[in-house]
Amino acid sequence: MADLIWVYGEVVDGRISRATLEMLSKARELGRAEAVLLGPAPDDAVGTLSAHGASRVYRSTDPVYRDCPTLPAVETIATLIASHQPTVMLFASSYGGRDVAAALSAKLDCGALTDVGDLALRSGSLEATIPALGGSYQNTSTLTGPGAKLVLVRPKAFEIKPNETHATVEEVPAPRDPTVRKIRVTERVTVKREGPQLEDSRVIVSGGRGLKAPERFAMLQELAELLGGAVGATRAAVDAAWVPYALQIGQTGKTVKPDLYIACGISGALQHLAGMKGSKTIVAINTDPDAPIFQVADLGVVGDVFKVVPQLIEELKKRKGAGAH
Amino acid sequence: MNIVVCAKVVPLSSVTIRIDPATRRMVRKDVSQELDPQAAKAVEEALRLTEKHGGSVTVVVMGGEDATIGIRGALAMGATAAIHLSDPALAGSDALGTAKALAAAIRKAPFDLVMCATESSDSYTGLVPGQLAQLLGVPPLTFATSVTVEGRTVTIKRQSEGGYDVVSAELPLLVTVTTGINEPRYPTLKGIMGAKKKEIKRYTAAELGLGPAEVGESGAREKVLTVGRPPARPAGTIIQDDGEGGKKIAAFLADLKLI
Ligand SMILES: Cc1cc2nc3c(=O)[nH]c(=O)nc-3n(C[C@H](O)[C@H](O)[C@H](O)COP(=O)(O)OP(=O)(O)OC[C@H]3O[C@@H](n4cnc5c(N)ncnc54)[C@H](O)[C@@H]3O)c2cc1C
Ligand SMILES: Nc1ncnc2c1ncn2[C@@H]1O[C@H](COP(=O)(O)O)[C@@H](O)[C@H]1O
């Protein structure tokens, strides 16, 4: 019998998250894919899950899951796991995903694997590929012992593959115990983001401490616009409050895999590389010839970002102008 | 308010760490250790809270004998007392084993608030705090970019995908703090001298009531099967900017049809 693979479904920006669909695509490959979707969601949510391979959706629309983070979801999933015993349950490395998986792993005494980049099942036993020490190592790990194997997946680890399935929906009851309401969300603040989103961008122009001042990011913004891309940053730039956290790329920020990544004044620390090494083409500009970023660059220019980038901008404008004639 | 900070002591960030293929563990021997810069943020936040509301800050560290330097570092910042869980029986624990040991130690004394960093710098599973909260039976308030306490109510700004949420719960509870939350203080000379006199309580696994089925390598659910290196990217072209660097990048992008 096929292994039962569950996916913890999440809604981000009013839609089933990209990570949910990535996981479903993988779950489908590993066995019979089913999703758990808790809390209010858009009308087409179950349809979207179904179109990506979910053959069953455990569903509750109860607002408690939205208004009270973590605890109600942990309660419900623990009950569901006990009665259906999936082999594996996949979670996104999102804020919510990580909290729910961590609590479940302790509640069910089964442990969990995080930062998983690839996954195989060999006769029910799990083999997960996990980068270690900022990506300088790549190990395979497994979870032993009885019970479900909880796995937190890296973003962009799997490709989204549509796979039309007819999902049956099973309504699940929300927990009534008041203790699951101990954590309350009183306000949600969305920070306005303009231009293409980092995660979906085919081109990313990224800046680090080498830019020396927040206003210098305007130069990167101009370059990004010319290339139809988005601006990213290192944690050094974020910690200096030059740009918001939403732009941070790396181990504790976003994982991106654009066609083109241009690193400006970035040293290439392992924790930064962890979030961008999967980019198809990498261009780096840095004054230090020994900067580790050059080890992953397809084209590296040892030079001053304040000279090289303006010239690149001029050249792109010239070429665009030429193309228009 | 009695605050417990779970702090990890990790190899200095400037040192390149290796994994021993035989034991499949990080090589910590002969590597200088420091208080995890991430954990230092939790210590700092705890100190600020007790400076405002009164109370004590106890630092709990699970780690080998050489972790003492990091414990002294936290005490020098101003922490009141420390607990060191150092026992060969705890070595090789996975995240859940670590959480079990920390929970057992924390249960030995009354607490109002447990603070952790969202992730540790060296293993960054990000699991321990959530597991610990579950084991202690307290709600986890995670990914805090700010923490305020009013009476028994703790309110945090919690990082979200699109901005932040304002989230509250009543003490006792657990908070995890993000990197951007504060800039940890440097210990003063007085702090460093004072730290030498502060108490470091020690517990063995047995004293915590934990056996080989729960902690150490034998208790770990997570097993590393193979240690390897990721596939290397093919070497690229590195050029010195000769005044034409920007133009050369444009030409390169055009060749790859990226523009
Ligand atoms: C647990 C943990 C998690 C982390 N997570 C992340 C993460 O998610 N993302 C992240 O980015 N970092 C992360 N870091 C931090 C990381 O280790 C580095 O400190 C950070 O990436 C460095 O940023 P940077 O390259 O901008 O700065 P630096 O390392 O200071 O590099 C600046 C570079 O700019 C170059 N430069 C200076 N002037 C010029 C000029 N005029 N022209 C061209 N080049 C110039 C310099 O040669 C230097 O190489 C994490 C660290 C830890 C411990
Ligand atoms: N050995 C340890 N001793 C004390 N606290 C720890 C230990 N390991 C993890 N923690 C706590 O859990 C957080 C997350 O760690 P991790 O799960 O390793 O990413 C750390 O920042 C600490 O607050």
PDB file of C-alpha atoms in Angstrom, chain B residues 78-164:
ATOM      1  CA  GLY B  78      24.220  40.687  34.326  1.00  0.00           C
ATOM      2  CA  ALA B  79      22.381  37.379  34.638  1.00  0.00           C
ATOM      3  CA  THR B  80      21.696  36.458  38.279  1.00  0.00           C
ATOM      4  CA  ALA B  81      22.549  32.757  38.244  1.00  0.00           C
ATOM      5  CA  ALA B  82      23.286  29.903  35.880  1.00  0.00           C
ATOM      6  CA  ILE B  83      22.512  26.232  35.449  1.00  0.00           C
ATOM      7  CA  HIS B  84      24.939  24.073  33.496  1.00  0.00           C
ATOM      8  CA  LEU B  85      23.753  20.721  32.171  1.00  0.00           C
ATOM      9  CA  SER B  86      27.008  18.980  31.433  1.00  0.00           C
ATOM     10  CA  ASP B  87      27.109  15.220  31.347  1.00  0.00           C
ATOM     11  CA  PRO B  88      28.517  12.807  28.749  1.00  0.00           C
ATOM     12  CA  ALA B  89      25.090  11.113  28.913  1.00  0.00           C
ATOM     13  CA  LEU B  90      23.590  14.243  27.323  1.00  0.00           C
ATOM     14  CA  ALA B  91      26.089  14.492  24.464  1.00  0.00           C
ATOM     15  CA  GLY B  92      24.636  13.650  21.069  1.00  0.00           C
ATOM     16  CA  SER B  93      21.083  14.595  22.056  1.00  0.00           C
ATOM     17  CA  ASP B  94      18.846  15.756  19.225  1.00  0.00           C
ATOM     18  CA  ALA B  95      16.543  18.771  19.506  1.00  0.00           C
ATOM     19  CA  LEU B  96      13.863  16.852  21.428  1.00  0.00           C
ATOM     20  CA  GLY B  97      16.420  15.357  23.832  1.00  0.00           C
ATOM     21  CA  THR B  98      17.807  18.854  24.425  1.00  0.00           C
ATOM     22  CA  ALA B  99      14.311  20.200  25.069  1.00  0.00           C
ATOM     23  CA  LYS B 100      13.640  17.367  27.552  1.00  0.00           C
ATOM     24  CA  ALA B 101      16.811  18.135  29.488  1.00  0.00           C
ATOM     25  CA  LEU B 102      16.106  21.883  29.525  1.00  0.00           C
ATOM     26  CA  ALA B 103      12.499  21.279  30.619  1.00  0.00           C
ATOM     27  CA  ALA B 104      13.583  19.020  33.475  1.00  0.00           C
ATOM     28  CA  ALA B 105      16.075  21.618  34.708  1.00  0.00           C
ATOM     29  CA  ILE B 106      13.595  24.504  34.405  1.00  0.00           C
ATOM     30  CA  ARG B 107      10.945  22.558  36.358  1.00  0.00           C
ATOM     31  CA  LYS B 108      13.257  22.442  39.372  1.00  0.00           C
ATOM     32  CA  ALA B 109      12.703  26.122  40.168  1.00  0.00           C
ATOM     33  CA  PRO B 110       9.667  28.395  39.859  1.00  0.00           C
ATOM     34  CA  PHE B 111       9.621  30.512  36.705  1.00  0.00           C
ATOM     35  CA  ASP B 112       7.349  33.072  35.062  1.00  0.00           C
ATOM     36  CA  LEU B 113       8.969  33.457  31.693  1.00  0.00           C
ATOM     37  CA  VAL B 114      11.287  31.294  29.578  1.00  0.00           C
ATOM     38  CA  MET B 115      13.222  33.012  26.826  1.00  0.00           C
ATOM     39  CA  CYS B 116      15.024  31.461  23.868  1.00  0.00           C
ATOM     40  CA  ALA B 117      16.452  32.674  20.592  1.00  0.00           C
ATOM     41  CA  THR B 118      14.424  31.545  17.581  1.00  0.00           C
ATOM     42  CA  GLU B 119      17.411  29.530  16.370  1.00  0.00           C
ATOM     43  CA  SER B 120      20.874  28.603  17.524  1.00  0.00           C
ATOM     44  CA  SER B 121      23.837  29.735  15.409  1.00  0.00           C
ATOM     45  CA  ASP B 122      25.411  26.339  14.906  1.00  0.00           C
ATOM     46  CA  SER B 123      22.622  23.790  14.509  1.00  0.00           C
ATOM     47  CA  TYR B 124      19.661  26.168  13.891  1.00  0.00           C
ATOM     48  CA  THR B 125      16.909  23.558  13.968  1.00  0.00           C
ATOM     49  CA  GLY B 126      14.620  26.164  15.520  1.00  0.00           C
ATOM     50  CA  LEU B 127      12.771  23.266  17.177  1.00  0.00           C
ATOM     51  CA  VAL B 128      13.965  23.367  20.768  1.00  0.00           C
ATOM     52  CA  PRO B 129      11.869  26.346  21.970  1.00  0.00           C
ATOM     53  CA  GLY B 130       8.575  25.000  20.586  1.00  0.00           C
ATOM     54  CA  GLN B 131       9.277  21.554  22.025  1.00  0.00           C
ATOM     55  CA  LEU B 132      10.282  23.051  25.358  1.00  0.00           C
ATOM     56  CA  ALA B 133       7.066  25.093  25.617  1.00  0.00           C
ATOM     57  CA  GLN B 134       5.024  21.973  24.879  1.00  0.00           C
ATOM     58  CA  LEU B 135       6.896  19.926  27.505  1.00  0.00           C
ATOM     59  CA  LEU B 136       6.512  22.691  30.120  1.00  0.00           C
ATOM     60  CA  GLY B 137       2.843  23.120  29.219  1.00  0.00           C
ATOM     61  CA  VAL B 138       3.167  26.861  28.593  1.00  0.00           C
ATOM     62  CA  PRO B 139       2.144  28.770  25.458  1.00  0.00           C
ATOM     63  CA  PRO B 140       4.922  29.740  23.016  1.00  0.00           C
ATOM     64  CA  LEU B 141       5.063  33.355  21.805  1.00  0.00           C
ATOM     65  CA  THR B 142       7.544  33.113  18.972  1.00  0.00           C
ATOM     66  CA  PHE B 143       9.578  35.284  16.595  1.00  0.00           C
ATOM     67  CA  ALA B 144       9.331  38.371  18.795  1.00  0.00           C
ATOM     68  CA  THR B 145      10.760  41.629  17.484  1.00  0.00           C
ATOM     69  CA  SER B 146       9.657  43.360  20.688  1.00  0.00           C
ATOM     70  CA  VAL B 147       8.394  42.213  24.094  1.00  0.00           C
ATOM     71  CA  THR B 148       6.338  44.150  26.642  1.00  0.00           C
ATOM     72  CA  VAL B 149       4.949  42.975  29.986  1.00  0.00           C
ATOM     73  CA  GLU B 150       1.961  44.523  31.745  1.00  0.00           C
ATOM     74  CA  GLY B 151       0.897  42.782  34.909  1.00  0.00           C
ATOM     75  CA  ARG B 152       0.725  39.109  33.926  1.00  0.00           C
ATOM     76  CA  THR B 153       0.120  39.826  30.240  1.00  0.00           C
ATOM     77  CA  VAL B 154       2.983  39.531  27.776  1.00  0.00           C
ATOM     78  CA  THR B 155       2.553  41.129  24.356  1.00  0.00           C
ATOM     79  CA  ILE B 156       4.961  40.700  21.492  1.00  0.00           C
ATOM     80  CA  LYS B 157       5.267  41.865  17.947  1.00  0.00           C
ATOM     81  CA  ARG B 158       5.573  38.599  16.075  1.00  0.00           C
ATOM     82  CA  GLN B 159       7.243  38.581  12.689  1.00  0.00           C
ATOM     83  CA  SER B 160       4.875  37.395   9.949  1.00  0.00           C
ATOM     84  CA  GLU B 161       5.229  36.689   6.240  1.00  0.00           C
ATOM     85  CA  GLY B 162       3.852  40.116   5.332  1.00  0.00           C
ATOM     86  CA  GLY B 163       4.723  42.275   8.326  1.00  0.00           C
ATOM     87  CA  TYR B 164       3.999  41.523  11.962  1.00  0.00           C
TER      88      TYR B 164
END
